[in-house]
C-alpha angles and dihedrals in degrees: 000000000000091000091052092051090048091053091049089051091050092050090050093050091047090051091052091050092051092048091048093051092049091050091047091050093049092050089057091066104115103166118093106215117228115236137068128321122190136199134178095290103356143071134199124198115195126188126207091259088057093250110142149182120211122192130183127172128182129208092264092059096254114140146196119205120176127176128183145098126285121229119212112242131177102298098345146045123245141191117192134173135147093281105035148023121198124182128192125197119188109230097180139326092293105030139058134181118229124198133165151131127236132175120254092262088068102031120035127222113300094013116108139163094230124163094300124165114227122195125216111251106183 
């Protein structure tokens, strides 16, 4: 009985080590793929030069459209101007997280760039 429990414990520890190494490898991805990413109500198109167009529309017809060029920072990508800040974190090879804040002249009422996961679609 003790030997069986010990084997189960070893398998569990090994599984945790494998998961940790996969997560560590995915967090080392530093290249933002060009192409289209999509979320629930939003899309992000990124070109090879890191220029982008972000669009988000809500059910009331309000929208948020941001265009610019991302700069690579330490562990993330960022666009910043006087009206808007957008930050991208690469989660894995097919998903990113976008977060930001823009004034109401850029993003209408009820439309935010708020910790949304976008999936690669190309």
